[in-house]
Structures are given as structure tokens and as C-alpha cells.
Coordinates of C-alpha atoms and ligand atoms in Angstrom, one line a residue:
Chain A
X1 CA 0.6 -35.9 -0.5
X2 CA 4.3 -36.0 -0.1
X3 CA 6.0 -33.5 2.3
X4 CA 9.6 -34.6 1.3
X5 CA 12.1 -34.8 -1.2
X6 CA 12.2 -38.6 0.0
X7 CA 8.5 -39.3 -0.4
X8 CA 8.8 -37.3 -3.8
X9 CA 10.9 -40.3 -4.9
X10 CA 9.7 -42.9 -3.2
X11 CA 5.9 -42.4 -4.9
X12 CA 5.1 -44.4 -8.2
X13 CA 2.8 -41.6 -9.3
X14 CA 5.9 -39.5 -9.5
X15 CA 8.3 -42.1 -11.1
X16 CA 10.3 -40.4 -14.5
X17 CA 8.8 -42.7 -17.3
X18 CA 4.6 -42.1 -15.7
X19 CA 5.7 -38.3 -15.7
X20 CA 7.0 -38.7 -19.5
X21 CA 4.1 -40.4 -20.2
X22 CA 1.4 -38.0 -18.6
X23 CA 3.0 -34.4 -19.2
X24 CA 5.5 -35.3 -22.1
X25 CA 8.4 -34.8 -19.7
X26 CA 9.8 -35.0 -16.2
X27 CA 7.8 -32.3 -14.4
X28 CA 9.4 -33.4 -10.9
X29 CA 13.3 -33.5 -12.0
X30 CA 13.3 -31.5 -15.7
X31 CA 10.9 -28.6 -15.2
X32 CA 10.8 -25.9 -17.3
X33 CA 8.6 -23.2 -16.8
X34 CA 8.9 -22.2 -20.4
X35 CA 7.6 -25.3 -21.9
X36 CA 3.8 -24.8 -23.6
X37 CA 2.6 -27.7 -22.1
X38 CA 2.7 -25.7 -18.6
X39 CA 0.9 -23.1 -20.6
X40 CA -1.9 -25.3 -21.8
X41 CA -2.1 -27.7 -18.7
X42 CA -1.6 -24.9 -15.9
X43 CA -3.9 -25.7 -13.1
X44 CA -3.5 -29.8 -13.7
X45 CA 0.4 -29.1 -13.2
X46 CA 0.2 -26.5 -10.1
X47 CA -2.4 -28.7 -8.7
X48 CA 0.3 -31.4 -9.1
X49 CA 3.5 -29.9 -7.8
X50 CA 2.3 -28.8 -4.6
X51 CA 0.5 -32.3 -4.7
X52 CA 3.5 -34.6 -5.2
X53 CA 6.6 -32.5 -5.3
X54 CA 7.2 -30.0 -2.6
X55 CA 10.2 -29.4 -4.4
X56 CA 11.2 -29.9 -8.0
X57 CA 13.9 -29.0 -10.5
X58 CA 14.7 -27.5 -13.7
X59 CA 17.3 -28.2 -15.8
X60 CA 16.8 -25.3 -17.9
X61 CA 20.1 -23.1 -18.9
X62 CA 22.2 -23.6 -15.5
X63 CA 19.1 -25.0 -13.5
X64 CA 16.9 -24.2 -10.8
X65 CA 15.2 -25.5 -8.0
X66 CA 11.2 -25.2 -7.3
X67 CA 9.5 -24.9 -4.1
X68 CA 6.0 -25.4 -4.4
X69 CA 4.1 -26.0 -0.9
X70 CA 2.7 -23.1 1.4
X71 CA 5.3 -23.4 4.1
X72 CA 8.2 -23.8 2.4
X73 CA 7.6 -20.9 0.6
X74 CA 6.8 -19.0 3.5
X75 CA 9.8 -20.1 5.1
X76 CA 12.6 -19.5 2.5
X77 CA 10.9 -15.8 1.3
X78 CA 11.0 -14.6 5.1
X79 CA 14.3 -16.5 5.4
X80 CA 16.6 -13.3 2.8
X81 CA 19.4 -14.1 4.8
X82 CA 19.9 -17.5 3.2
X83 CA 17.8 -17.1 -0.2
X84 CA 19.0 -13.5 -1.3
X85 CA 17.4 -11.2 -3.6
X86 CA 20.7 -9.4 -5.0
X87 CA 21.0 -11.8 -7.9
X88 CA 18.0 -11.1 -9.3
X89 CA 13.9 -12.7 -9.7
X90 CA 14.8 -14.6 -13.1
X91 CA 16.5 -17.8 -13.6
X92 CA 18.5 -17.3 -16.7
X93 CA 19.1 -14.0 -16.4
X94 CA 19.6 -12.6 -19.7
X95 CA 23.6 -10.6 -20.2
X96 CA 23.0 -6.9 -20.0
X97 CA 19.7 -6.8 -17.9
X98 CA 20.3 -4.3 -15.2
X99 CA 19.1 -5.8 -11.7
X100 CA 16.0 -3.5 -10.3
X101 CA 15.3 -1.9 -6.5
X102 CA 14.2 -2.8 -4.0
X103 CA 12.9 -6.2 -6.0
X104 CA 16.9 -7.1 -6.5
X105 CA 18.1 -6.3 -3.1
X106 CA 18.5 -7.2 0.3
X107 CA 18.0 -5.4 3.2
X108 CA 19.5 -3.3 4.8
X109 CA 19.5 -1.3 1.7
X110 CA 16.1 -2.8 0.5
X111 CA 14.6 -1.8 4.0
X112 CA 16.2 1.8 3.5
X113 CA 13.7 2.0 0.2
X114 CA 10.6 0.5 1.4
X115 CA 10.8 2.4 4.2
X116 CA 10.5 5.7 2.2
X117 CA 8.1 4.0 -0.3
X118 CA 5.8 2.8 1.9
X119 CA 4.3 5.9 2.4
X120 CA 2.8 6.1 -0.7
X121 CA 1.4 2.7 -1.6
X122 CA -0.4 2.7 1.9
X123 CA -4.1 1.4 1.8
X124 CA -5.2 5.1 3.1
X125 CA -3.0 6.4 0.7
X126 CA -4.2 4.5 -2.4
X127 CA -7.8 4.8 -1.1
X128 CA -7.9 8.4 -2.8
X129 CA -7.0 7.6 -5.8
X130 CA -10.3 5.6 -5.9
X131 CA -12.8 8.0 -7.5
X132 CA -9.8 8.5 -10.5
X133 CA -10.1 4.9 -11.1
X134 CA -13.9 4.2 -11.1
X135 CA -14.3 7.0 -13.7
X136 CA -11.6 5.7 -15.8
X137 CA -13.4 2.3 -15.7
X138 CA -16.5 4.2 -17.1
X139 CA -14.2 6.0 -20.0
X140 CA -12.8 2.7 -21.2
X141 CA -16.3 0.7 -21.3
X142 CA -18.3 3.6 -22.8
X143 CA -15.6 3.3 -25.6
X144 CA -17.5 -0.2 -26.7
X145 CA -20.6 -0.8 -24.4
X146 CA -22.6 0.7 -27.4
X147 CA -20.6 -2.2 -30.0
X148 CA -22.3 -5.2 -27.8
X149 CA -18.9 -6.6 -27.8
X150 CA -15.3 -6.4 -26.6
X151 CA -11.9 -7.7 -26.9
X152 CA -11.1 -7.5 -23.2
X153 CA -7.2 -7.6 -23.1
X154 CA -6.6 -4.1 -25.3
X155 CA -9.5 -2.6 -24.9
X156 CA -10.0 -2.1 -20.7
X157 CA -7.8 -4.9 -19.3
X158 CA -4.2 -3.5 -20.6
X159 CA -5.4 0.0 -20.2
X160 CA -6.8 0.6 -16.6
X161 CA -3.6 -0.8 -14.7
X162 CA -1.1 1.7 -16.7
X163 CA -3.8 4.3 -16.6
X164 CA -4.2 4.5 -12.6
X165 CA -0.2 3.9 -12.6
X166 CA 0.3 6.7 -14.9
X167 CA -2.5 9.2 -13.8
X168 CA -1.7 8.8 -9.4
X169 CA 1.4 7.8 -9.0
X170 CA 3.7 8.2 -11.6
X171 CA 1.7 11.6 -12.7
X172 CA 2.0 12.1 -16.5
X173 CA 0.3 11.9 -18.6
X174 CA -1.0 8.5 -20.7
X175 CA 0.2 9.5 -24.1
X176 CA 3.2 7.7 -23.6
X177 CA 1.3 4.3 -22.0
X178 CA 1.4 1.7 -24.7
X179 CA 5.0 2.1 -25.6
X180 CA 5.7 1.0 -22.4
X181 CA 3.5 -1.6 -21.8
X182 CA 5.0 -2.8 -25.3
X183 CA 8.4 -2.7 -24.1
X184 CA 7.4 -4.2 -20.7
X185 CA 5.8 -6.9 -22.1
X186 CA 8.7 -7.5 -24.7
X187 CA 10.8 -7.0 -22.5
X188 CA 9.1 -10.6 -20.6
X189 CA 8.0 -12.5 -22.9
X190 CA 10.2 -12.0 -26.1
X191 CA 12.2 -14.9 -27.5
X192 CA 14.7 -15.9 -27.8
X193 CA 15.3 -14.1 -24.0
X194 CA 18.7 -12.6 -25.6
X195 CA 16.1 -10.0 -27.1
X196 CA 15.0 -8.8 -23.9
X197 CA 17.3 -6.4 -22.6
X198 CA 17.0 -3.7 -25.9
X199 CA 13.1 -3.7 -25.0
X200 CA 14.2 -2.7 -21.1
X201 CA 16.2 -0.7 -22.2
X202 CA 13.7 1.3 -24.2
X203 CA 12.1 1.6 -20.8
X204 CA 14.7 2.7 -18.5
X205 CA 15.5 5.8 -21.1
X206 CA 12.1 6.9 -21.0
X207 CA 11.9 6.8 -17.1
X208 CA 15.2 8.4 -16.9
X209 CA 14.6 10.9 -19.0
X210 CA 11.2 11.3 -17.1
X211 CA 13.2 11.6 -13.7
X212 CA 15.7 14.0 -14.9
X213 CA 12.7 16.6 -15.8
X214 CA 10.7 16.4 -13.1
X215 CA 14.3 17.2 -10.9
X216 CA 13.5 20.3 -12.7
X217 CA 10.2 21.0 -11.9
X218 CA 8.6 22.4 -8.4
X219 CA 8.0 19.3 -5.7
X220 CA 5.1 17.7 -5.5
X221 CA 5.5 15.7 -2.3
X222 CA 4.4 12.6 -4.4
X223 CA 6.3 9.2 -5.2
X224 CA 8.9 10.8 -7.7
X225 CA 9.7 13.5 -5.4
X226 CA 10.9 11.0 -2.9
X227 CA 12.7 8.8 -4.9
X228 CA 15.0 11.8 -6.1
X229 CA 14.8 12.5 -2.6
X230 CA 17.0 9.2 -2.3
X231 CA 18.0 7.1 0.6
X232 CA 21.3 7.2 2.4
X233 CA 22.6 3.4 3.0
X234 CA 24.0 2.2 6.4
X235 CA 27.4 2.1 5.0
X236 CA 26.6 6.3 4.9
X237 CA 26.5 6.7 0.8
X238 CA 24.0 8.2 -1.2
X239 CA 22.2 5.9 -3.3
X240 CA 22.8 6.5 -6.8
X241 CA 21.0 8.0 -9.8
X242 CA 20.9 4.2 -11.2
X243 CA 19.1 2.8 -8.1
X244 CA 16.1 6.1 -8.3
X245 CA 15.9 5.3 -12.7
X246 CA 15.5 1.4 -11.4
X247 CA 13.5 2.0 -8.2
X248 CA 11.1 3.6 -10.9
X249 CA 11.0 1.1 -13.2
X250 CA 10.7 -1.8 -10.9
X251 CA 7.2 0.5 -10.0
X252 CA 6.6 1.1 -13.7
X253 CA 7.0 -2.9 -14.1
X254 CA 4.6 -4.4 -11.6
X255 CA 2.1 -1.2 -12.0
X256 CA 1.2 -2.3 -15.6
X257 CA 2.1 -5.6 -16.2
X258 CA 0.8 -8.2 -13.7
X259 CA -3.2 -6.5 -12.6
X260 CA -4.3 -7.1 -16.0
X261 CA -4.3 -10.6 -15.8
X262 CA -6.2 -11.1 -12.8
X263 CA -8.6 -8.5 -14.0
X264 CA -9.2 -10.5 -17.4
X265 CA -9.0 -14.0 -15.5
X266 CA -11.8 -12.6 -13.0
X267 CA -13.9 -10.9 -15.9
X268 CA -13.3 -14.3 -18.3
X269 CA -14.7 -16.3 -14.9
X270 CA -17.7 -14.2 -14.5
X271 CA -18.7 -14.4 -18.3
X272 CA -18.4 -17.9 -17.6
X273 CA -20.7 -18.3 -13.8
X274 CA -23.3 -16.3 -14.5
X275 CA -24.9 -17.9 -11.3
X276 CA -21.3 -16.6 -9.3
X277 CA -22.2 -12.8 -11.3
X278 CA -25.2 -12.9 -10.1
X279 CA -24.7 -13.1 -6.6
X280 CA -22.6 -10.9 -7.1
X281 CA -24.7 -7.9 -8.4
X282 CA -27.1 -9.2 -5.7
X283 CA -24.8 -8.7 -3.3
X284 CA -21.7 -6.2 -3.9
X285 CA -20.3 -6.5 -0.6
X286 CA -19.0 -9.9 -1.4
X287 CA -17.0 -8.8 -4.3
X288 CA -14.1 -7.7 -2.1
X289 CA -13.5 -11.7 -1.0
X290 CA -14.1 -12.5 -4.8
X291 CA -11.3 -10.5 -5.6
X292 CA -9.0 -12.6 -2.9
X293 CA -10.3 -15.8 -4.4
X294 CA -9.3 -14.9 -8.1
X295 CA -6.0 -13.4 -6.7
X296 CA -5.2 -16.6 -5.4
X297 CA -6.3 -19.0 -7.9
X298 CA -5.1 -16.1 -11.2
X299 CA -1.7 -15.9 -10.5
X300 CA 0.0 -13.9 -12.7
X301 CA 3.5 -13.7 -11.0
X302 CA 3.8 -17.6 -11.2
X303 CA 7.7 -17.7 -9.3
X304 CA 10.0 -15.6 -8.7
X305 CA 13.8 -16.6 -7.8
X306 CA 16.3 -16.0 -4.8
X307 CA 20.4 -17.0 -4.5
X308 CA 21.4 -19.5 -1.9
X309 CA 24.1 -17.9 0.1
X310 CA 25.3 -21.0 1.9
X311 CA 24.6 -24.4 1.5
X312 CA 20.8 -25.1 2.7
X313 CA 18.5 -28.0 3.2
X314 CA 14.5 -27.9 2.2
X315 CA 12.5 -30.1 1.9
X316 CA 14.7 -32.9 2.2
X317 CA 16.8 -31.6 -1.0
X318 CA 20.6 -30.5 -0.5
X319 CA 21.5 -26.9 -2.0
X320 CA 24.1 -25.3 -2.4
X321 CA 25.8 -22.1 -2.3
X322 CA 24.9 -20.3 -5.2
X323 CA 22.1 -22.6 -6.4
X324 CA 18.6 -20.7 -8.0
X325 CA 15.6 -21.1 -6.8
X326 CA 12.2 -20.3 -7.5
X327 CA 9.2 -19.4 -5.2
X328 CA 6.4 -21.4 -6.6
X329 CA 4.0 -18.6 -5.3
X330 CA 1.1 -19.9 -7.9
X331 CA 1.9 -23.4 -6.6
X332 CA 1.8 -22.3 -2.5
X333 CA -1.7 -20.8 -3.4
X334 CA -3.5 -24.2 -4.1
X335 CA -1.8 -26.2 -1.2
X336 CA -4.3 -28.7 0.5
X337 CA -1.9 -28.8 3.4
X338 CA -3.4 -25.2 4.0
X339 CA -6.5 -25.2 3.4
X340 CA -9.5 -26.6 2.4
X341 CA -10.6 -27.8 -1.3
X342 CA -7.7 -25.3 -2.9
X343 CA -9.0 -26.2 -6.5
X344 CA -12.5 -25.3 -5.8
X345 CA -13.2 -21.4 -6.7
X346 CA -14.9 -19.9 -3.9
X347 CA -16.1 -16.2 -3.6
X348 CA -17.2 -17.1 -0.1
X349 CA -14.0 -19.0 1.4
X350 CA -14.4 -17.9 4.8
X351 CA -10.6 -17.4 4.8
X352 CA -8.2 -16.8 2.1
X353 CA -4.9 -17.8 2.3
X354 CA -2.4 -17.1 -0.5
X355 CA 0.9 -16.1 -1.8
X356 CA -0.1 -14.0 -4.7
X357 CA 1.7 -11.0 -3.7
X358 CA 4.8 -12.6 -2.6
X359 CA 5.9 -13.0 1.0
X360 CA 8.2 -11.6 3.3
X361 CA 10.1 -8.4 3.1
X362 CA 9.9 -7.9 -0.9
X363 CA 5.6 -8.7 -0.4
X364 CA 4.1 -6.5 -3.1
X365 CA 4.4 -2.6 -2.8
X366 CA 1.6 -2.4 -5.2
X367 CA -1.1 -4.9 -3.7
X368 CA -3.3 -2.2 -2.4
X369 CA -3.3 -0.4 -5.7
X370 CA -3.8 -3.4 -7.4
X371 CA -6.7 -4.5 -5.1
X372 CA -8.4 -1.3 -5.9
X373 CA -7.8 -1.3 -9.5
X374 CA -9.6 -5.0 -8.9
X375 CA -12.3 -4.1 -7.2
X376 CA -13.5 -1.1 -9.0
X377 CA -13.4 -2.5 -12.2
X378 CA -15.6 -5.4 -11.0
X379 CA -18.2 -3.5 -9.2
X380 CA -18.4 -0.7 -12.4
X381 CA -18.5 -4.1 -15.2
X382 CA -21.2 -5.6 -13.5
X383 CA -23.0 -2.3 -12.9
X384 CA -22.9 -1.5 -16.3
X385 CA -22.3 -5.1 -18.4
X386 CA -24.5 -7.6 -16.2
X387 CA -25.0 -9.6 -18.6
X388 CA -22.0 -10.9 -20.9
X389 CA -20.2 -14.1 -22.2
X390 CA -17.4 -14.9 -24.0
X391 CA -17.5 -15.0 -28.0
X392 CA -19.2 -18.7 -29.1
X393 CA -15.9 -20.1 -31.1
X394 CA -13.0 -18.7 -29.1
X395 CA -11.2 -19.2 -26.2
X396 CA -8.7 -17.3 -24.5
X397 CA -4.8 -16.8 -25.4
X398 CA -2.5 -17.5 -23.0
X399 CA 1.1 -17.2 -22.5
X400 CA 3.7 -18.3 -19.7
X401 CA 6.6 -17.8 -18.6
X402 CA 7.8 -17.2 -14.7
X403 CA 4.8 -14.8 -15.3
X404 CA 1.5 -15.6 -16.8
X405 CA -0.5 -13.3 -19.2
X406 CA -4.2 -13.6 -20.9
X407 CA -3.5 -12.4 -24.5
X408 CA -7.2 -12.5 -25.7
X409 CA -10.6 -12.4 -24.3
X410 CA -13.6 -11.7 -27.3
X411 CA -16.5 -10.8 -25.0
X412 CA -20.3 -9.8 -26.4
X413 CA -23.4 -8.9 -24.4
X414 CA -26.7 -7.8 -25.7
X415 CA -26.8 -4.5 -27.1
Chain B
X1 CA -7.8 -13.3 23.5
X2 CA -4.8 -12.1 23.1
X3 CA -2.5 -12.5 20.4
X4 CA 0.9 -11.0 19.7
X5 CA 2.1 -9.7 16.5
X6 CA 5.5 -10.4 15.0
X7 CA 7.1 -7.3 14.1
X8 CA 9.8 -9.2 11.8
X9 CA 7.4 -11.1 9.7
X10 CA 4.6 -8.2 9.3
X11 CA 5.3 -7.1 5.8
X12 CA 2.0 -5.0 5.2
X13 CA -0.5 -7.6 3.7
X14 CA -3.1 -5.7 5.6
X15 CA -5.2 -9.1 5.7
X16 CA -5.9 -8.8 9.1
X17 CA -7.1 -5.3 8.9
X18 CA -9.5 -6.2 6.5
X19 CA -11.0 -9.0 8.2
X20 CA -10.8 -7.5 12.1
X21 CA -10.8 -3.7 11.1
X22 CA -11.8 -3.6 15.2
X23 CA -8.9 -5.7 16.1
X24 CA -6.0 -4.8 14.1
X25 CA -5.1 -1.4 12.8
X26 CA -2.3 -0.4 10.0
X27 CA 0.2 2.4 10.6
X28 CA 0.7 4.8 7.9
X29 CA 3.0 2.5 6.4
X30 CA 0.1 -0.4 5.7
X31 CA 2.1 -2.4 8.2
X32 CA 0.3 -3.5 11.5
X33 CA 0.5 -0.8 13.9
X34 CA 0.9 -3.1 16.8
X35 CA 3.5 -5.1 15.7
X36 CA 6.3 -6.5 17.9
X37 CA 3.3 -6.4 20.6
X38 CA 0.8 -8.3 22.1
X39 CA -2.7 -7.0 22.2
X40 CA -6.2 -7.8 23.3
X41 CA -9.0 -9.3 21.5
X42 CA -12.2 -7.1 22.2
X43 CA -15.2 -9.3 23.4
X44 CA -17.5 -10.2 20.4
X45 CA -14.1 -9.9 17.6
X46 CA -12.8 -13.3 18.3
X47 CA -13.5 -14.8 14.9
X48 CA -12.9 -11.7 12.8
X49 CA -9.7 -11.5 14.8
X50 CA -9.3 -15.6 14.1
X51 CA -9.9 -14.7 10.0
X52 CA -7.5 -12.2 10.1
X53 CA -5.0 -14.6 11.7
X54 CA -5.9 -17.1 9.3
X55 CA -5.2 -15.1 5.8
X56 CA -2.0 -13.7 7.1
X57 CA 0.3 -14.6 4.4
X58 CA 3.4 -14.6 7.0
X59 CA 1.8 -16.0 10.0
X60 CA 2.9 -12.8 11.9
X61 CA 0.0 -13.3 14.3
X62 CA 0.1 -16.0 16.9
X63 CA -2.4 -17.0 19.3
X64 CA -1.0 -16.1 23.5
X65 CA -4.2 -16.9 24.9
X66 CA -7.4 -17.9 23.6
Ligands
HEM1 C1 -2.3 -8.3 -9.2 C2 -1.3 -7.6 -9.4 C3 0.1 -7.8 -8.8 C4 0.7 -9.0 -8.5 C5 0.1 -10.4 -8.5 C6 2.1 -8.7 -8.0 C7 2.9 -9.6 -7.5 C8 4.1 -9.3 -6.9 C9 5.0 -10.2 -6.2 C10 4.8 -11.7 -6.1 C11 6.1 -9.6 -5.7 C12 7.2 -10.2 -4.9 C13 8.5 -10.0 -5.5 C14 9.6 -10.9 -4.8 O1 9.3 -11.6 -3.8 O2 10.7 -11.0 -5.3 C15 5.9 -8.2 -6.1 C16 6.8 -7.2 -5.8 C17 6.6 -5.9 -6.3 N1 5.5 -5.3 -6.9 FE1 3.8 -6.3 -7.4 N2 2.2 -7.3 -8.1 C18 1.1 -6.8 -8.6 C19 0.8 -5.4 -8.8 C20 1.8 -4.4 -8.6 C21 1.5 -3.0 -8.8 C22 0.2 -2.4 -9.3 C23 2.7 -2.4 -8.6 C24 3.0 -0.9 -8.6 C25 2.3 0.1 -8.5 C26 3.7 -3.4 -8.2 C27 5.0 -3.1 -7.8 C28 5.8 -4.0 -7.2 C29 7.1 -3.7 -6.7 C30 7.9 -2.4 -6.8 C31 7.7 -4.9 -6.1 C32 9.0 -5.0 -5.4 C33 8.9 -4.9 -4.0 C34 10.1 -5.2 -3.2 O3 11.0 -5.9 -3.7 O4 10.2 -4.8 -2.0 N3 3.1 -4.6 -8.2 N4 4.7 -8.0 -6.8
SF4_2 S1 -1.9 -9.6 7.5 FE1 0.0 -10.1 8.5 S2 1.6 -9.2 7.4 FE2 -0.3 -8.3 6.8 S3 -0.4 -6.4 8.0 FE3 -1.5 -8.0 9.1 S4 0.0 -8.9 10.4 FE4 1.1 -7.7 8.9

């Protein structure tokens, strides 16, 4: 295990030319997060970063530094005075991408929103939304439990995220769902990445337009209502319309486009361990820890990226002012430093340590939602599907980016 | 026991609710309700308490006294 940037190059394991000859390129010193070979050989190279590079580079478009280990991660997401969040989560930023709240900000003014968001993604809060949810689990599978067979992704695992989003918090109806999961998801993965910004785009209208009515309408009291209620920032401005529309479509974003892949990672593992679903149906009450495990080792928020603001050491490596980097969270998850056997898959870990969610002040507003969403779909699948495997002939489709998505999942069961 | 709760680095992971629901408590926020203090373990919760600690993506809870 090396600890620093020194060991990192001082190990023939990570030399340039063994590197070029095991992954096709220099995974230590010319990353890229974009490259298909971290698509196809994701756990070997997590498992390997956190391993033998606690940091790394990239010299994709103007370059960015990785930071793969537990601590370090820890360390420079709690540390927003140094790494700041105003320049935006993306290396590369595409021209013409507006930057979202409170994701693309710093406190105070991200601390003036979470404060008045909080609220409403609260575990007792989210907790009622939990009967909605396990009935719309039963909808979607009594749309195909009768077929013996299933194509995960767009028939439950794309649906129930935007369906809880759209049905508790947002509160409109789902008519409108798979144009925006279409531009979301365009809006991510699209290439070439100058594409990206029309398919945001598409979104922000829609939620503007959406904000504008419901201005109109009688208050609610729910999440809308407050962000037209608005924030005053310390310097004693309102925040603007642009910061609610974005505030709303930073929600809009993680509520549909991230819980499907853990959903569809966890269901894909299950078709696979039928001893792990069996003990499992056996036992329900450990399907709350099960959820943690896949969390941790399903990743689908695989980095995100913070600004230096001042020349900074980690690690052993020199930044500078103004350098990117990204928050390995997918890499932190696995690191033996932190606990035991990380690439093992565990539903019983006594403890579960991981960085799924993000850590320090911008830590997921939308865990608890998303841990719900988890958990219900689980317990209602097994209920209803114990028995299931995946297709004989295919495999899942993957793709990856600084996020990671399952694309397709063909499952059957016995009819 | 006692442990103390950093009221910087809670950020609402809930973690050690869910593991020591008799130990720690969230506010109506999801944060810890106790943080920036230091509270007491109840006899019998030490190792719930301990798991809590353990999963707490921030570290926001440190051991005072075992
Ligand atoms: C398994 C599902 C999910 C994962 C893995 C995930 C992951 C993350 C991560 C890693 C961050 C940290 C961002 C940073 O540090 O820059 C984050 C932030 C955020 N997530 Fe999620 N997310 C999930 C589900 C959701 C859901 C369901 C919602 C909405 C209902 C949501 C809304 C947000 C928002 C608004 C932020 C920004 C918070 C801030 O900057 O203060 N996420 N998410
Ligand atoms: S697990 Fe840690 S960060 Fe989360 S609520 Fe508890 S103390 Fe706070």
C-alpha cells in the first residue's frame, strides 16, 4: 500500500511502461475517467488506485488531480475552504453549462440553502413518503411479473427514483418523467460533451416553467414552496430567481439519475447469489445493512470535483491555486487502510464505512430518500420475485463517466 | 462512555442513529441533535454506540472516555 505521492513513485508495480502494459495506459499519471477501459475493468482499477496511488492525475482537457484513499477524501471534502465548490463538480466543464445550488457553492451561501432544505429531506420527513413508494414498487412489477421476464433498467429501475421524486417531493405529476430523465441522462453522458448543455437546457425550461406556476398556485408548505420562499445571503440580498430554477434542478438531477444504479447493481447481485437472496427473504431485517454494502461497493457518483483556492499539499503532491480535483468517492469506499477485506461484498459487515453520498457539507440531500427508495424496492422484489436470474446470453451494459450507469439488465424468473 | 460530537463535521449521514438509535438522536434537520456536545453512553449501548462511531463518514464522533 503506498500512502504517498513518493511511495507512488518509488513502487515498480506502479512504474509508466507496467501500467501501459496492464491497463493500456498510465492509470497513475494519465487518467481519464472517460476511457472504456475504466468502464470494462472498474473494480480492478478502483481496487488499484486506492491500492497504489493515493493520488493520481489526468491529463484530460486542462487536467485534474485524483484523490483516491479514505482520509484524504475526508480531509479535502470537509476542508471547502481550500477545495471550493463554486467552480463546479465536473472537470472539463462544458461552455454554457450553468453551475447548480447548493452543489456549486460554498458556504455561507450553500449553508443558507441547506439550512432551509433540510427540512424536507429529513429521515422523519422522508419516512412518510414510504407507503407511496412500496405501492409504486408493486405497480411497476405487476406491469411484467405475469411476462416471467424483465428488462430491469426501463421497466422498474429508471422509473421508481423519478416516480417517488416526482409524486413527494417535486408533486406533479409523472407524465412529464422520461423527458427528463432523457435530458438528464443526455445531458451526462452525451458526446462529444459540447452536446450537453442544449439537453440541460431542456431541463432548466421545464423546471422553470414549473416554478413560475406553482408561484401561482395556493402554498403547499412543501419543498417548492420554500425554495420560492428563497434565502436572504449574509451580504443581505435576495437570492435570485436563477439560484430557486437551479436549486431545483440540482434536486431534479440527483432524484432520478444516480438511485437507479444502485437499485439495478443490487437487483443484478441478487440474481446472481441466490444463497445472499436467500438469507435475505429468511431474514428481512438484514436487508437494511445490504443496502449499505451495495451503496458502498455500487457507486454511481464515481468523483466529483472541487477548485484549489491557494496552493495545497496532499498526499505528498504540490497543487496549485486553481488546480481541479476530483473526490475519488468510489475509490475512498474500497480502502483497506479503513477497513477490513473492502473487495469482499458483505451484507453482514458489522460496520460500514463509505463515501457514497459524498462527505462534508455538500453530503447528499437525497440519501434518506434514496435509502428508502433502496430498501423498499428490495424487500417488495424479493416478496414478490424470489426467485430470478439474469437472461443466459447477456450481460449487463454499462457506461462511465465521473458517474456510472447500468444501461441493461434482461432478467427472467419462472412464470 | 462518553463521546463528544463535532458540530462542524456532522453533515447528517444519520449513520450513527441507525446503528445506536438509543445513543444518538437526529434533529429535525437529520443532523445529530447533540452535536458540538459531549454526551453519555447508556450502560449496555457501548458497541451500538462504537458502530455508529465507526460508519460515520466524517468522523464527527470521537471517543472522551471509554
Ligand atoms: C444512491 C443515490 C444517490 C447517490 C449515490 C448520490 C450521491 C451524491 C453525492 C456523492 C453528492 C455530493 C456532491 C458533492 O460533494 O459535490 C450528492 C449531493 C447531492 N445530491 Fe445526491 N445522490 C443520490 C441520490 C439523490 C437523490 C434521490 C436526490 C434528490 C432527491 C439527490 C440530490 C442531491 C443534491 C441536491 C445534492 C447537492 C447537495 C449539496 O451540494 O449540498 N441525490 N449526491
Ligand atoms: S453519522 Fe456522523 S455525520 Fe452523520 S449524523 Fe451521525 S454524527 Fe452526524
Amino acid at each position: 500500500m503506498n500512502e504517498t505521492r513518493a511511495d507512488m513513485e518509488a513502487d515498480p508495480e506502479v512504474a509508466p511502461e507496467v501500467l501501459k502494459a496492464r491497463f493500456g495506459r498510465d492509470i497513475a499519471r494519465d487518467f481519464d475517467l472517460d476511457d472504456p477501459m475504466f468502464n470494462d475493468r472498474f473494480d480492478e482499477v478502483l481496487t488499484f488506485m486506492v491500492n497504489k496511488c493515493p493520488i493520481s492525475y489526468s491529463k484530460a482537457g486542462t487536467g485534474y488531480h485524483l484523490v483516491n484513499t479514505n482520509e484524504q477524501v475526508r480531509r479535502v471534502a470537509q476542508d471547502w475552504r481550500t477545495f471550493s465548490s463554486a467552480k463546479g463538480y465536473m472537470p472539463n466543464r462544458p461552455e454554457g453549462l450553468p453551475y447548480l445550488m447548493p452543489e456549486e457553492s460554498d458556504p455561507p451561501m450553500h449553508t443558507n440553502w441547506r439550512h432551509k432544505l433540510n427540512p424536507h429531506m429529513s429521515p422523519k420527513v422522508i419516512a412518510t413518503y414510504e407507503d407511496v413508494i412500496r405501492k409504486d414498487c408493486n405497480v411497476l412489477i405487476d406491469t411484467f411479473i405475469e411476462k416471467g421476464e424483465c428488462e430491469f433498467i426501463s421497466e422498474f429501475g429508471a422509473l421508481l427514483p423519478g416516480w417517488a421524486f416526482f409524486k413527494n417531493v417535486l408533486g406533479v405529476p409523472i407524465d412529464d418523467l422520461a423527458m427528463l430523465v432523457e435530458g438528464v441522462e443526455q445531458g451526462t453522458f452525451a458526446l462529444p460533451a459540447e452536446e450537453r448543455p442544449a439537453h440541460m437546457a431542456r431541463v432548466f425550461t421545464y423546471l422553470d416553467t414549473h416554478l413560475r406556476w406553482r408561484a401561482t398556485q395556493p402554498k403547499r408548505g412543501d419543498v417548492i414552496d420554500t425554495i420560492l420562499e428563497g434565502v436572504i445571503y449574509d451580504d443581505g440580498t435576495e437570492a435570485p430567481w436563477d439560484h430557486k430554477v437551479s436549486i431545483l434542478v440540482d434536486l431534479t438531477f440527483g432524484g432520478i439519475a444516480t438511485t437507479t444504479f444502485v437499485m439495478s447493481s443490487a437487483i443484478h447481485y441478487l440474481a446472481m447469489h441466490p444463497e445472499v437472496r436467500q438469507q435475505l427473504i429468511d431474514d428481512p431485517s438484514l436487508i437494511e445493512n445490504a443496502i449499505e454494502e451495495f451503496s458502498r461497493v455500487f457507486p454511481p457518483v464515481i468523483a466529483l470535483g472541487r477548485t484549489c483556492t491557494r496552493d495545497v499539499e496532499v498526499a505528498g503532491t504540490e497543487m496549485k491555486e486553481g488546480d481541479f480535483v476530483m473526490l475519488t468517492w468510489g475509490a475512498a469506499s474500497r480502502d483497506p487502510r479503513a477497513m477490513e477485506e473492502p473487495e469482499k461484498i458483505d451484507i453482514k459487515r458489522e460496520t460500514i464505512l463509505h463515501s457514497t453520498f459524498g462527505v462534508g457539507p455538500h453530503r447528499c440531500i437525497g440519501s434518506n430518500l434514496a435509502r428508502l427508495e433502496l430498501t423498499a424496492t428490495i424487500e417488495e422484489w424479493l416478496r414478490r420475485i424470489p426467485e430470478f436470474s439474469v437472461r443466459e446470453g447477456t450481460a449487463p451494459v454499462y457506461v462511465t463517466g465521473f458517474l456510472r450507469s447500468m444501461r441493461e439488465l434482461q432478467l427472467v424468473w419462472p412464470k | 462512555m462518553r463521546v463528544k460530537i463535532d458540530g462542524e463535521h456532522c453533515t447528517g449521514h444519520g449513520r450513527c442513529a441507525k446503528y445506536a438509535p438509543n445513543v444518538f438522536i437526529l434533529d429535525d434537520d437529520g443532523y445529530n441533535a447533540d452535536r458540538s456536545n459531549e454526551i453519555d453512553v447508556p450502560a449496555g449501548e457501548e458497541e451500538n454506540a462504537k458502530r455508529g462511531m465507526k460508519s460515520c463518514p466524517e468522523r464527527a464522533i470521537t471517543l472522551v472516555a471509554e
